Coordinates of C-alpha atoms and ligand atoms in Angstrom, one line a residue:
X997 CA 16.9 6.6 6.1
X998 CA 14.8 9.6 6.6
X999 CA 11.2 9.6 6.4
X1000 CA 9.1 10.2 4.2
X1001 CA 11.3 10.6 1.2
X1002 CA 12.4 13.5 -0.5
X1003 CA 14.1 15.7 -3.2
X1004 CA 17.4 16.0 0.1
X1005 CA 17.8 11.8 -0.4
X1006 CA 20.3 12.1 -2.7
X1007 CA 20.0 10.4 -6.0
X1008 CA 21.1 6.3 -5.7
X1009 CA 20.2 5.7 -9.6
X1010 CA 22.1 8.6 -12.1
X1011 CA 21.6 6.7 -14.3
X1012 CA 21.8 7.1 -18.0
X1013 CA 19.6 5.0 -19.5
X1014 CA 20.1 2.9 -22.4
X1015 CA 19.4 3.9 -25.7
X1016 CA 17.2 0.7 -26.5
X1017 CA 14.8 -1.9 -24.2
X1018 CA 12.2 -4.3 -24.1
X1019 CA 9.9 -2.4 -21.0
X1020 CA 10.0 0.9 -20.0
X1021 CA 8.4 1.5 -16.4
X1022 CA 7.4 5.2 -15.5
X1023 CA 7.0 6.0 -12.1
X1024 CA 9.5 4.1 -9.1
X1025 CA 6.9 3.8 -6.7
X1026 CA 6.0 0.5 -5.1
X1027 CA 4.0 -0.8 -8.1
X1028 CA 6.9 0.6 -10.8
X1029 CA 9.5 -0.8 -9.1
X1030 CA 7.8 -4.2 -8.7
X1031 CA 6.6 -4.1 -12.0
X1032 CA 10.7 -3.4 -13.1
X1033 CA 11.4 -6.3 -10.4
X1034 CA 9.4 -8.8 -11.9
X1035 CA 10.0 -7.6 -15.7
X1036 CA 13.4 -8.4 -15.1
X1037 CA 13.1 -11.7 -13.6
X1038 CA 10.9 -12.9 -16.8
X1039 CA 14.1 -11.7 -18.3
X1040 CA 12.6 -8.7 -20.1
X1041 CA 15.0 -5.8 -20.7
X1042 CA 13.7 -3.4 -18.1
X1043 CA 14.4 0.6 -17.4
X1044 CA 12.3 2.4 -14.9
X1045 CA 12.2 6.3 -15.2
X1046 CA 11.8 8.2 -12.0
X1047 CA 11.5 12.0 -12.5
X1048 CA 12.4 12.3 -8.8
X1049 CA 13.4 9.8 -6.3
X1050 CA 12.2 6.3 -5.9
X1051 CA 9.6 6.0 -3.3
X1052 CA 9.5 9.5 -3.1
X1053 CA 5.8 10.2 -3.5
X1054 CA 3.3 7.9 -2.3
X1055 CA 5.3 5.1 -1.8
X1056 CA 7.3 6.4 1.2
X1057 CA 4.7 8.7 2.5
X1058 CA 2.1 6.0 3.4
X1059 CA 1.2 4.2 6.8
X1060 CA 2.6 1.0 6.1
X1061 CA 0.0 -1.1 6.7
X1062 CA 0.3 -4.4 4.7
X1063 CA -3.3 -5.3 5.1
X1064 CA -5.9 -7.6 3.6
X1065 CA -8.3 -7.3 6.0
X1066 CA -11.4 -4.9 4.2
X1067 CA -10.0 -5.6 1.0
X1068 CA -12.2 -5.5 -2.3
X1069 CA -12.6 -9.1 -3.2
X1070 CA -11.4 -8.6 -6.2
X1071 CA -8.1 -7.4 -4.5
X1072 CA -8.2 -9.8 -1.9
X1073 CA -6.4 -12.9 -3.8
X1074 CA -3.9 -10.5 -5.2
X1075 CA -3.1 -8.6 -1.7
X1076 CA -3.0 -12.8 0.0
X1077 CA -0.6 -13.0 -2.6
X1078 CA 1.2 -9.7 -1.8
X1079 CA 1.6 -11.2 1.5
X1080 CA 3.6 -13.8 0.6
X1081 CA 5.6 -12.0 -1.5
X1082 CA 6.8 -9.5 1.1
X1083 CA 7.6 -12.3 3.1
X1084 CA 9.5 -13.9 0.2
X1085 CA 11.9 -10.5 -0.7
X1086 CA 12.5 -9.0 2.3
X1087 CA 14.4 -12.5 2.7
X1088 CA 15.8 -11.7 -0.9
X1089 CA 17.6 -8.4 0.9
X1090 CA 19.7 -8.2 3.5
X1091 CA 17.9 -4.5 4.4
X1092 CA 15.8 -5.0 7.3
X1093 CA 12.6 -3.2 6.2
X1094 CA 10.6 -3.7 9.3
X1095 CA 8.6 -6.2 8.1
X1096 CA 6.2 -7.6 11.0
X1097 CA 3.2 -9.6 11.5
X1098 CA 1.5 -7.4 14.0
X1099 CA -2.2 -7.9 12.7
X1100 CA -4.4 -4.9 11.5
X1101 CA -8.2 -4.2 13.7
X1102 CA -10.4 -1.7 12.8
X1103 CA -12.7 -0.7 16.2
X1104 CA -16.6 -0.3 15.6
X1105 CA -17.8 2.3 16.9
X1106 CA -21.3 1.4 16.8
X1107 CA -23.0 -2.1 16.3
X1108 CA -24.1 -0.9 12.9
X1109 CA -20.5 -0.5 11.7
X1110 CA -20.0 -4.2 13.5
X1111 CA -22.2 -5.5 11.0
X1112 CA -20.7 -4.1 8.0
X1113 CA -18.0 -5.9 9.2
X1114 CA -19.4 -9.0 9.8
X1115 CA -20.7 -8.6 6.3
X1116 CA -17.3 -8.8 4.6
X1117 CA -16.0 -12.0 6.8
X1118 CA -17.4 -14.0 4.0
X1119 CA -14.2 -13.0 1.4
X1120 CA -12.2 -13.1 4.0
X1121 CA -13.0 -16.9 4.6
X1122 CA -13.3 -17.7 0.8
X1123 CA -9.5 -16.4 0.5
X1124 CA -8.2 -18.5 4.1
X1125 CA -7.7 -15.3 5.6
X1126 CA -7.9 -15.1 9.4
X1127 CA -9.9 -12.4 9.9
X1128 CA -11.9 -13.1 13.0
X1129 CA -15.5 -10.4 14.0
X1130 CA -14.7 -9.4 18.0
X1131 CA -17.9 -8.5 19.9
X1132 CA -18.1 -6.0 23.3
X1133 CA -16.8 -8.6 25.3
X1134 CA -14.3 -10.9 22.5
X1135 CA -12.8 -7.0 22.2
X1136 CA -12.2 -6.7 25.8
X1137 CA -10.7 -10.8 26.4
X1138 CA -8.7 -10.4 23.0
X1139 CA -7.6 -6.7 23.0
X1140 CA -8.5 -5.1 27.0
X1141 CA -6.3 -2.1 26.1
X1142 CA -9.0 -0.8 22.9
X1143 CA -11.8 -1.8 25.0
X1144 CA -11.5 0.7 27.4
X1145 CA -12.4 3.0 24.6
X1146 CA -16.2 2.0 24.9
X1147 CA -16.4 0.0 21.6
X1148 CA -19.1 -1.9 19.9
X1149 CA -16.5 -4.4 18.9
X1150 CA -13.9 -4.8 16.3
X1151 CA -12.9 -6.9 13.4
X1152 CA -9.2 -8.0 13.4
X1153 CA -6.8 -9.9 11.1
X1154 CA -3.7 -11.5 12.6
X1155 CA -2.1 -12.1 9.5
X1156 CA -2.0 -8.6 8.6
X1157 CA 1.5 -7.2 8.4
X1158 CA 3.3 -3.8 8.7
X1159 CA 7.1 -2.1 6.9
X1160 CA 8.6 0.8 6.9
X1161 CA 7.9 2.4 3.2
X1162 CA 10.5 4.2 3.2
X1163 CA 12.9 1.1 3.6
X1164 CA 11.0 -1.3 1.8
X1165 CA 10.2 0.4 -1.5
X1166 CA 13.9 1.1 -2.1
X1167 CA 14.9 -2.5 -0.9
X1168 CA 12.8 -3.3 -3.5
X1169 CA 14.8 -1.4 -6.1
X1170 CA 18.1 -2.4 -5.3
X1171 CA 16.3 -6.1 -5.7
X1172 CA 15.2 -5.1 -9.4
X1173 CA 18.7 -3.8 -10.0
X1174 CA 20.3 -7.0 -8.7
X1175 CA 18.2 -8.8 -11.0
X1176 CA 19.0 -7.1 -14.1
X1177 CA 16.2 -3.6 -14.0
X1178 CA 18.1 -0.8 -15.1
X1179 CA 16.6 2.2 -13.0
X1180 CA 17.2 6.2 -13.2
X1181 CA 16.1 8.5 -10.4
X1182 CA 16.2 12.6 -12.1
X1183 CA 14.7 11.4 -15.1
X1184 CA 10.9 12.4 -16.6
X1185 CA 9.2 10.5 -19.0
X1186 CA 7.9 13.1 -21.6
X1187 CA 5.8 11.4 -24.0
X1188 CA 5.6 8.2 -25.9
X1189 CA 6.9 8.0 -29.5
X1190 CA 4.0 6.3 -31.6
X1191 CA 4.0 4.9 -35.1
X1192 CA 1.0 4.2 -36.5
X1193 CA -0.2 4.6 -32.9
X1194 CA 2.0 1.8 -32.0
X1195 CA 4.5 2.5 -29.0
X1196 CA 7.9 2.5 -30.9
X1197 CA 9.9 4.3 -27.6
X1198 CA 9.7 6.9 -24.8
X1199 CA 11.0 10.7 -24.7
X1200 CA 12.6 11.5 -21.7
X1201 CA 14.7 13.8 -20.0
X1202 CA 18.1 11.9 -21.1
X1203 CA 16.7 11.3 -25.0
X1204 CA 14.9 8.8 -26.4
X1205 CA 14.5 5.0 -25.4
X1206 CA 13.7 2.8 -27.7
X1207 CA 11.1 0.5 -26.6
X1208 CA 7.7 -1.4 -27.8
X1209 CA 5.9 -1.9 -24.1
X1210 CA 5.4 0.8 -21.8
X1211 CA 3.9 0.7 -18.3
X1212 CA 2.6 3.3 -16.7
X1213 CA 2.8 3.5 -12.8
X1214 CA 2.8 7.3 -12.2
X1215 CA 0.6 7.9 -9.2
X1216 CA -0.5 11.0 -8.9
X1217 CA 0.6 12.3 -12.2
X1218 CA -0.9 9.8 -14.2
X1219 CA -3.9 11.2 -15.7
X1220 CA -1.8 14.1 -16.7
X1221 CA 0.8 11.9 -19.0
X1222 CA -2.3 9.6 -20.1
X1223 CA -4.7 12.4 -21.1
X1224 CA -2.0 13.9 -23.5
X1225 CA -1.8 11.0 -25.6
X1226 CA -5.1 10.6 -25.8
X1227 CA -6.2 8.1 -22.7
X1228 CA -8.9 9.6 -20.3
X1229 CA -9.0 8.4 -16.6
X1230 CA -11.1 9.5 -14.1
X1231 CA -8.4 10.1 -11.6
X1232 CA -8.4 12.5 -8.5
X1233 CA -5.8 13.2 -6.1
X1234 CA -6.4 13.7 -2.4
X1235 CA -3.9 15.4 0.1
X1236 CA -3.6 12.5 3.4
X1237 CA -1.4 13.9 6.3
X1238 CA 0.6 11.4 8.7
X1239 CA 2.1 11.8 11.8
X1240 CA 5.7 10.2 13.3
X1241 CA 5.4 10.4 17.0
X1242 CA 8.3 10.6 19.3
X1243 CA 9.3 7.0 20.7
X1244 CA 6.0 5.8 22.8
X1245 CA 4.7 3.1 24.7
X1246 CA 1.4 2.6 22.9
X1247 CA 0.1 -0.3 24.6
X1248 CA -1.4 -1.6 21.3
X1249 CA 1.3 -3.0 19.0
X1250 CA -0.7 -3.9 15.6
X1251 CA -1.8 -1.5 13.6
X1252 CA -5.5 -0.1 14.7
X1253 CA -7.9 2.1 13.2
X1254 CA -11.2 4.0 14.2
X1255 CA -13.3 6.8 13.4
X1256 CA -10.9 9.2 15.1
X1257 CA -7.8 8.0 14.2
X1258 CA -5.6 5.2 12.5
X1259 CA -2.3 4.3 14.0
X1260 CA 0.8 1.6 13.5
X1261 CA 4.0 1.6 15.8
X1262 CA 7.4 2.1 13.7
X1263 CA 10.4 0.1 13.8
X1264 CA 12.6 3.1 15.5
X1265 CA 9.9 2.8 18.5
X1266 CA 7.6 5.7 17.3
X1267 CA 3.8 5.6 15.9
X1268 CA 2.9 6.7 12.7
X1269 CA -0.9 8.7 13.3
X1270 CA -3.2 9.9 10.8
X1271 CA -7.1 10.7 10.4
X1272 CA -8.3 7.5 9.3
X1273 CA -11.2 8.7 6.3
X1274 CA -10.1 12.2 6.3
X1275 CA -8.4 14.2 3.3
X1276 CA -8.2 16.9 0.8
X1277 CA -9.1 18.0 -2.4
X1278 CA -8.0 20.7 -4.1
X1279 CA -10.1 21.3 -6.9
X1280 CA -8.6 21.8 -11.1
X1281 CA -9.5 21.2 -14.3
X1282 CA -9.0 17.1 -13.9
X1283 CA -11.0 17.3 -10.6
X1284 CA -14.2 19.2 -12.1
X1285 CA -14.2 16.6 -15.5
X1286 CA -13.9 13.7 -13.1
X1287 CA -16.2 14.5 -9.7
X1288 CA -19.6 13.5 -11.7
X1289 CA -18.3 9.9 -11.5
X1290 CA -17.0 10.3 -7.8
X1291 CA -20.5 11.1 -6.3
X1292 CA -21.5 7.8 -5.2
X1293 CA -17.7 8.1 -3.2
X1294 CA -18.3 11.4 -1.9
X1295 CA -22.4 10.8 -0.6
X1296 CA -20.7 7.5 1.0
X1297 CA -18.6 9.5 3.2
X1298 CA -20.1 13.3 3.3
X1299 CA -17.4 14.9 5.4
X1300 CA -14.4 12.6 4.8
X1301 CA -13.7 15.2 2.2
X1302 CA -12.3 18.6 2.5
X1303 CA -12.6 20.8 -0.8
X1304 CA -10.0 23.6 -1.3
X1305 CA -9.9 25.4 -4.4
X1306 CA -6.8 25.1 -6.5
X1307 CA -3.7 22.7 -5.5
X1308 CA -0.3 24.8 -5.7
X1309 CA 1.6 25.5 -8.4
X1310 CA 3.6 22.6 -10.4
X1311 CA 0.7 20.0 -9.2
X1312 CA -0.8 17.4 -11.8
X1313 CA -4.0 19.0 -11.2
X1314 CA -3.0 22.7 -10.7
X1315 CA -5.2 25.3 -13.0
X1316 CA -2.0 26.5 -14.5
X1317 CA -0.3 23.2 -15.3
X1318 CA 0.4 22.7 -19.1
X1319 CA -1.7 20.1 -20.3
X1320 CA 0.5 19.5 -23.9
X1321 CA 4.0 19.7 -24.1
X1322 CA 7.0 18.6 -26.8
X1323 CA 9.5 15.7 -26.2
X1324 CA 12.2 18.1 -26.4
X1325 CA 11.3 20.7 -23.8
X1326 CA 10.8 20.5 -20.0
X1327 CA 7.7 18.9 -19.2
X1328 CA 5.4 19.5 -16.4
X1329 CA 6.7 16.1 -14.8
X1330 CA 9.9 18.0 -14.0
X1331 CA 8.6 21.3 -12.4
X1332 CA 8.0 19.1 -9.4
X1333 CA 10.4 16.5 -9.0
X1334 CA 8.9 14.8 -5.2
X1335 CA 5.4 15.6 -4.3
X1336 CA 5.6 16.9 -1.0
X1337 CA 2.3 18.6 -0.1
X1338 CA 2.2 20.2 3.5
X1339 CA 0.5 18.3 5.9
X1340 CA -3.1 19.7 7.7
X1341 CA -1.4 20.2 11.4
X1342 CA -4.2 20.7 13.1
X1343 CA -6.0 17.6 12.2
X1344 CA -2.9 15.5 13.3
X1345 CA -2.9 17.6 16.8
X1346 CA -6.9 16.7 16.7
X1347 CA -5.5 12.9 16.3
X1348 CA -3.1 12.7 19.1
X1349 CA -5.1 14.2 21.2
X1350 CA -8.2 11.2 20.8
X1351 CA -5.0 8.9 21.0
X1352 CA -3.9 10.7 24.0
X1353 CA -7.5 9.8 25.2
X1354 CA -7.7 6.1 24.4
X1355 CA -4.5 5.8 26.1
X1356 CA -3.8 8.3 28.9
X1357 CA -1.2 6.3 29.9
X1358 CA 1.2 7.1 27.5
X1359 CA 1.1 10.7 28.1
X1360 CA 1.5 13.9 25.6
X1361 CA 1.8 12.6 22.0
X1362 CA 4.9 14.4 20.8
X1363 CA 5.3 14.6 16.7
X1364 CA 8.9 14.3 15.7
X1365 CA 8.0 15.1 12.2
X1366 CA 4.8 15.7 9.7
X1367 CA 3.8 15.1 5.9
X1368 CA 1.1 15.0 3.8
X1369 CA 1.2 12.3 0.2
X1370 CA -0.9 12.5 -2.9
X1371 CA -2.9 9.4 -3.0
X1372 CA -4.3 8.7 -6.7
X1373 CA -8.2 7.6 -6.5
X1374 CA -10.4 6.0 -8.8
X1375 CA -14.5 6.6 -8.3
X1376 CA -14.7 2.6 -7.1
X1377 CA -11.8 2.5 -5.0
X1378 CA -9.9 0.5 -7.0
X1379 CA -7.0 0.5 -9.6
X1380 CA -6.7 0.5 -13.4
X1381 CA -4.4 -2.9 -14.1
X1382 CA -5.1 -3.0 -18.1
X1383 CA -3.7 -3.0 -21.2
X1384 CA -4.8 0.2 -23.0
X1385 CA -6.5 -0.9 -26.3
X1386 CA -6.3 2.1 -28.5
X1387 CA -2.8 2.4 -27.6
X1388 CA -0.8 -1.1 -28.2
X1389 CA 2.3 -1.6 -26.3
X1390 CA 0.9 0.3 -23.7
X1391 CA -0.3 -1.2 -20.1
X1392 CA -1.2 0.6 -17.0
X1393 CA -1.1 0.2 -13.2
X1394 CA -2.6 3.1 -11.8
X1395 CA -5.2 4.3 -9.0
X1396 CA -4.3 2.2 -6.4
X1397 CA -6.7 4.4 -4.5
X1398 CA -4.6 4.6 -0.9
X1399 CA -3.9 1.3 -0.5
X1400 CA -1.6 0.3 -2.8
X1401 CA 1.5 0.0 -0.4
X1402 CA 0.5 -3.9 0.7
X1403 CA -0.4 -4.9 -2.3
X1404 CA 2.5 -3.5 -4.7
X1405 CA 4.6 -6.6 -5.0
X1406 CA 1.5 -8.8 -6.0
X1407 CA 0.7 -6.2 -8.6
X1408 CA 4.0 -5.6 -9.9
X1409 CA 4.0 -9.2 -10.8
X1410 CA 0.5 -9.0 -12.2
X1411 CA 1.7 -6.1 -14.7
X1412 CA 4.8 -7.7 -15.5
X1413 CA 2.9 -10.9 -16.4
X1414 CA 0.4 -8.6 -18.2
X1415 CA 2.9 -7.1 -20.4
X1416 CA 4.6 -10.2 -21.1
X1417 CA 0.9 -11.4 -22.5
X1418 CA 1.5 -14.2 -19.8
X1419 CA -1.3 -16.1 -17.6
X1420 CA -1.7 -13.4 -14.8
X1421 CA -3.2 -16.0 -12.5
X1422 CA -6.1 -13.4 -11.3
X1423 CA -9.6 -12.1 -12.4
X1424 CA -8.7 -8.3 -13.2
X1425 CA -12.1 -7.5 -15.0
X1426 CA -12.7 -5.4 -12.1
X1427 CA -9.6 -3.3 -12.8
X1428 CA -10.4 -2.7 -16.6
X1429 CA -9.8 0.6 -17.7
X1430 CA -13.0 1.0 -20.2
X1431 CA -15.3 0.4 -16.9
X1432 CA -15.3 4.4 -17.1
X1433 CA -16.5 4.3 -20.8
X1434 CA -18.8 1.2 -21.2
X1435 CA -22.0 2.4 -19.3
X1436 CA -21.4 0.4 -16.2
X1437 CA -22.4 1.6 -12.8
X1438 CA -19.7 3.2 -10.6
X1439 CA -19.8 -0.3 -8.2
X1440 CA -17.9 0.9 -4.4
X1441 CA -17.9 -3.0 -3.8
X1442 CA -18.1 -4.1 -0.2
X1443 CA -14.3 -3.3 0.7
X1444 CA -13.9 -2.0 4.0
Ligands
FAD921 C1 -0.8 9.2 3.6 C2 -0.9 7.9 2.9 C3 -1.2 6.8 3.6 C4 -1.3 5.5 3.0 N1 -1.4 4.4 3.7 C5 -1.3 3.2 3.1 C6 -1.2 2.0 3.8 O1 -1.1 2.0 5.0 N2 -1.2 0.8 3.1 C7 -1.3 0.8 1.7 O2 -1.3 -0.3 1.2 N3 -1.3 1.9 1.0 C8 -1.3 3.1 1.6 N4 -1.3 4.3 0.9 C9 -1.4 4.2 -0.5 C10 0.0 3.8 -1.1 O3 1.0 4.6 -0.6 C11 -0.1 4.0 -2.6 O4 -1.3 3.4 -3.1 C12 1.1 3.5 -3.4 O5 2.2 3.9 -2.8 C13 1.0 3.9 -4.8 O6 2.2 3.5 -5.4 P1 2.4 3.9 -6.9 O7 3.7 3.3 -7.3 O8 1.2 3.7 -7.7 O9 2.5 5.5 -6.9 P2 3.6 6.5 -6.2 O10 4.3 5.9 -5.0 O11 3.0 7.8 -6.1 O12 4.8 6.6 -7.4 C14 4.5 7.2 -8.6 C15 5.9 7.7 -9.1 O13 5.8 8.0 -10.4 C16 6.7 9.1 -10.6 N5 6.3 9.7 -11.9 C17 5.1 10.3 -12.2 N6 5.2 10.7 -13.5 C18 6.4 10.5 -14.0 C19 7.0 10.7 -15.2 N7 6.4 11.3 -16.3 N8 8.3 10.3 -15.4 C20 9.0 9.7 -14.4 N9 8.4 9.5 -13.2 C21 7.1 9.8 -13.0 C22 6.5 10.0 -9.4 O14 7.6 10.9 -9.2 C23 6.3 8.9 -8.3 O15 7.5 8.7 -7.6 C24 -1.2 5.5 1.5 C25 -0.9 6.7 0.8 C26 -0.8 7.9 1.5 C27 -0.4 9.1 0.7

């Protein structure tokens, strides 16, 4: 499989979909698909919608850490969960999607970020998680190859695991197929069909569906569908480049992040490199209505951000994207099948180079290929898992805020449980959509 994907995969789901369902999904990313997976094992009538390809966005462009460690604590039960889960499908497929148990450590660089550390070991002991706080001289007895870098210490989580997205998220699918989801790749959700502002079906690119529950798990382009029917979420998207090195020996095998840089080592022998806190924003109509709520985000991290004016043509967020459409015309979800923003070069040469330093060893860092993914953010780093009140029928799983990945199986069963009005076995007040509306306090929470 070639990473990340895109629009030259071909298609592995024509389709067409039925005329008639219990569920239909929009978006096959990690949470759609997972959502479609578990739908179908409640023995809901399922059909996912993919405009482009599955995992094609987000879900094959990430790092593929599978990480609790620095989790919100509200996440934290759900992502120990996610954990198990991964463990439990990827013996449910006989696709090897790299799944290892390689641990996750983020280095300190100072002995003040040491103690924001320390102060999250407290969720991570309340959950059973591992997570262990190294000091200067734990770092160098436990991991002697970082502590050459000079570091104040580190906190590290053995549990922590690692897959290749762009595997796994399609393993995945062909799971939810096996079980009974009926999925389409080339297909765009247009609008909902409403009656008496009840969800009645779906308009997409093959006709209508007929349908009363609707989930959305669009990513990126999810305040674009939500805002034409009336639903406002305070969404931005940020450009993230990665990095796929050439086959090298790092001597670090987990996956490792610091200031500089964030890297994991791939199944094919490679390592996956990216600017830890760094990405772009390219500014539009969505952007400007939303940044008010993102300051508290922004002033946390002043130059984690890079502002650009307008994202290209065809974006969600693009000044010239169409913000209303018909059910029976293109929509705006099919001027851009796969998201494939180009990657910032130059800060992945600035990366390989501080890796090259930590480990001159290993030699020149060679890049055998480049990308860039649209990560969806919320102003609290964390997701919208709700049921949408002043639309019934309609649930959404949205915003999972660049770390959705690890978690995606865990919350596929939480919305699938959500729709079917089930026991979803987690506290999700955190994740309520009308924490935007109600006159709370934007709350960053003391995630990592
Ligand atoms: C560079 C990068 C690094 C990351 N690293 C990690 C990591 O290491 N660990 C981690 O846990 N997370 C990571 N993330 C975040 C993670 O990838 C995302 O949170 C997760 O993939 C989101 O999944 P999703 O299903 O919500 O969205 P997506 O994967 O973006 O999927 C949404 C899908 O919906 C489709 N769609 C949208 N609108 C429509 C429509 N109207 N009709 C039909 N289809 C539609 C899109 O085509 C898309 O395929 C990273 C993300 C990026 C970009």
């Amino acid at each position: 499989m070639p990473f990340p994907i895109s629009e030259a995969v071909p298609i592995a789901f024509p389709g067409p979909p039925p005329a008639e369902t219990d569920v239909v999904v929009i978006g096959g990313g990690v949470i759609g698909v997972s959502t479609a997976l578990f739908l179908a094992r409640l023995g809901r009538r399922v059909v996912l919608l993919e405009k482009g390809r599955i995992a094609g966005e987000q879900s094959s462009r990430n790092w593929g850490w599978i990480r609790q460690q620095g989790r919100d604590p509200h996440e934290l039960p759900i992502m120990v969960e996610a954990n198990r889960l991964w463990t439990e499908l990827a013996g449910q497929t006989n696709v090897d999607i790299g799944l290892v148990r390689s641990g996750v450590t983020y280095v300190a660089e100072s002995e003040r970020s040491l103690e924001q550390y320390a102060a999250w070991l407290p969720f991570a002991q309340a959950h059973g998680v591992d997570t262990e706080l190294l000091d200067k001289s734990a770092l160098s007895r436990r991991f002697p190859e970082l502590a050459i870098g000079g570091f104040a210490g580190a906190l590290t989580t053995p549990s922590d695991m690692r897959a290749e997205p762009w595997v796994a998220v399609p393993a995945l699918a062909g799971i939810a197929t096996r079980d009974g989801a009926v999925i389409v790749e080339g297909c765009a959700a247009r609008t909902l069909d409403l009656e008496a502002g009840r969800i009645t079906g779906v308009y997409c690119e093959a006709g209508r569906i007929a349908c009363s529950e609707v989930v959305v798990a669009g990513g990126a382009w999810s305040s674009l569908f939500l805002r034409a029917h009336g639903v406002t979420i305070p969404q931005l998207s940020v450009r993230a480049s990665v990095g796929a090195t050439t086959p090298i020996a790092l001597p670090h095998q987990g996956a490792a992040a610091a200031r500089d840089f964030a890297f994991r080592t791939r199944a094919d022998g490679g390592v996956s490199l990216a600017a830890g806190g760094f990405h772009e924003l390219f500014i539009g109509p969505d952007a400007v209505r939303a940044l008010p709520k993102f300051r508290k985000q922004l002033l946390s991290d002043p130059f984690g951000t890079r502002f650009l004016p307008a994202a290209p043509s065809g974006y969600p967020d693009a000044w010239t994207t169409r913000r209303q459409w018909d059910a029976d015309k293109a929509s705006p979800f099919e001027a851009i099948r796969v998201l494939n923003p180009k990657p910032h070069a130059g800060k992945l040469r600035k990366v390989a180079a501080a890796v090259e330093r930590l480990f001159p060893e290993v030699g020149p860092i060679r890049y055998r290929a480049m990308w860039a993914g649209m990560i969806d953010v919320m102003p609290d780093v964390v997701p919208v898992v709700d049921r949408v009140a002043q639309v019934p029928g309609l649930t959404i799983g949205i915003g999972m805020s660049g770390h959705g990945f690890g978690i995606g199986p865990a919350m596929g069963r939480v919305l699938a449980d959500l729709v079917c009005g089930n026991p979803v076995g987690h506290d999700l007040s955190r994740f309520r959509l009308d924490r935007f509306t109600d006159g709370s306090a934007i709350d960053l929470g003391p995630a990592l």
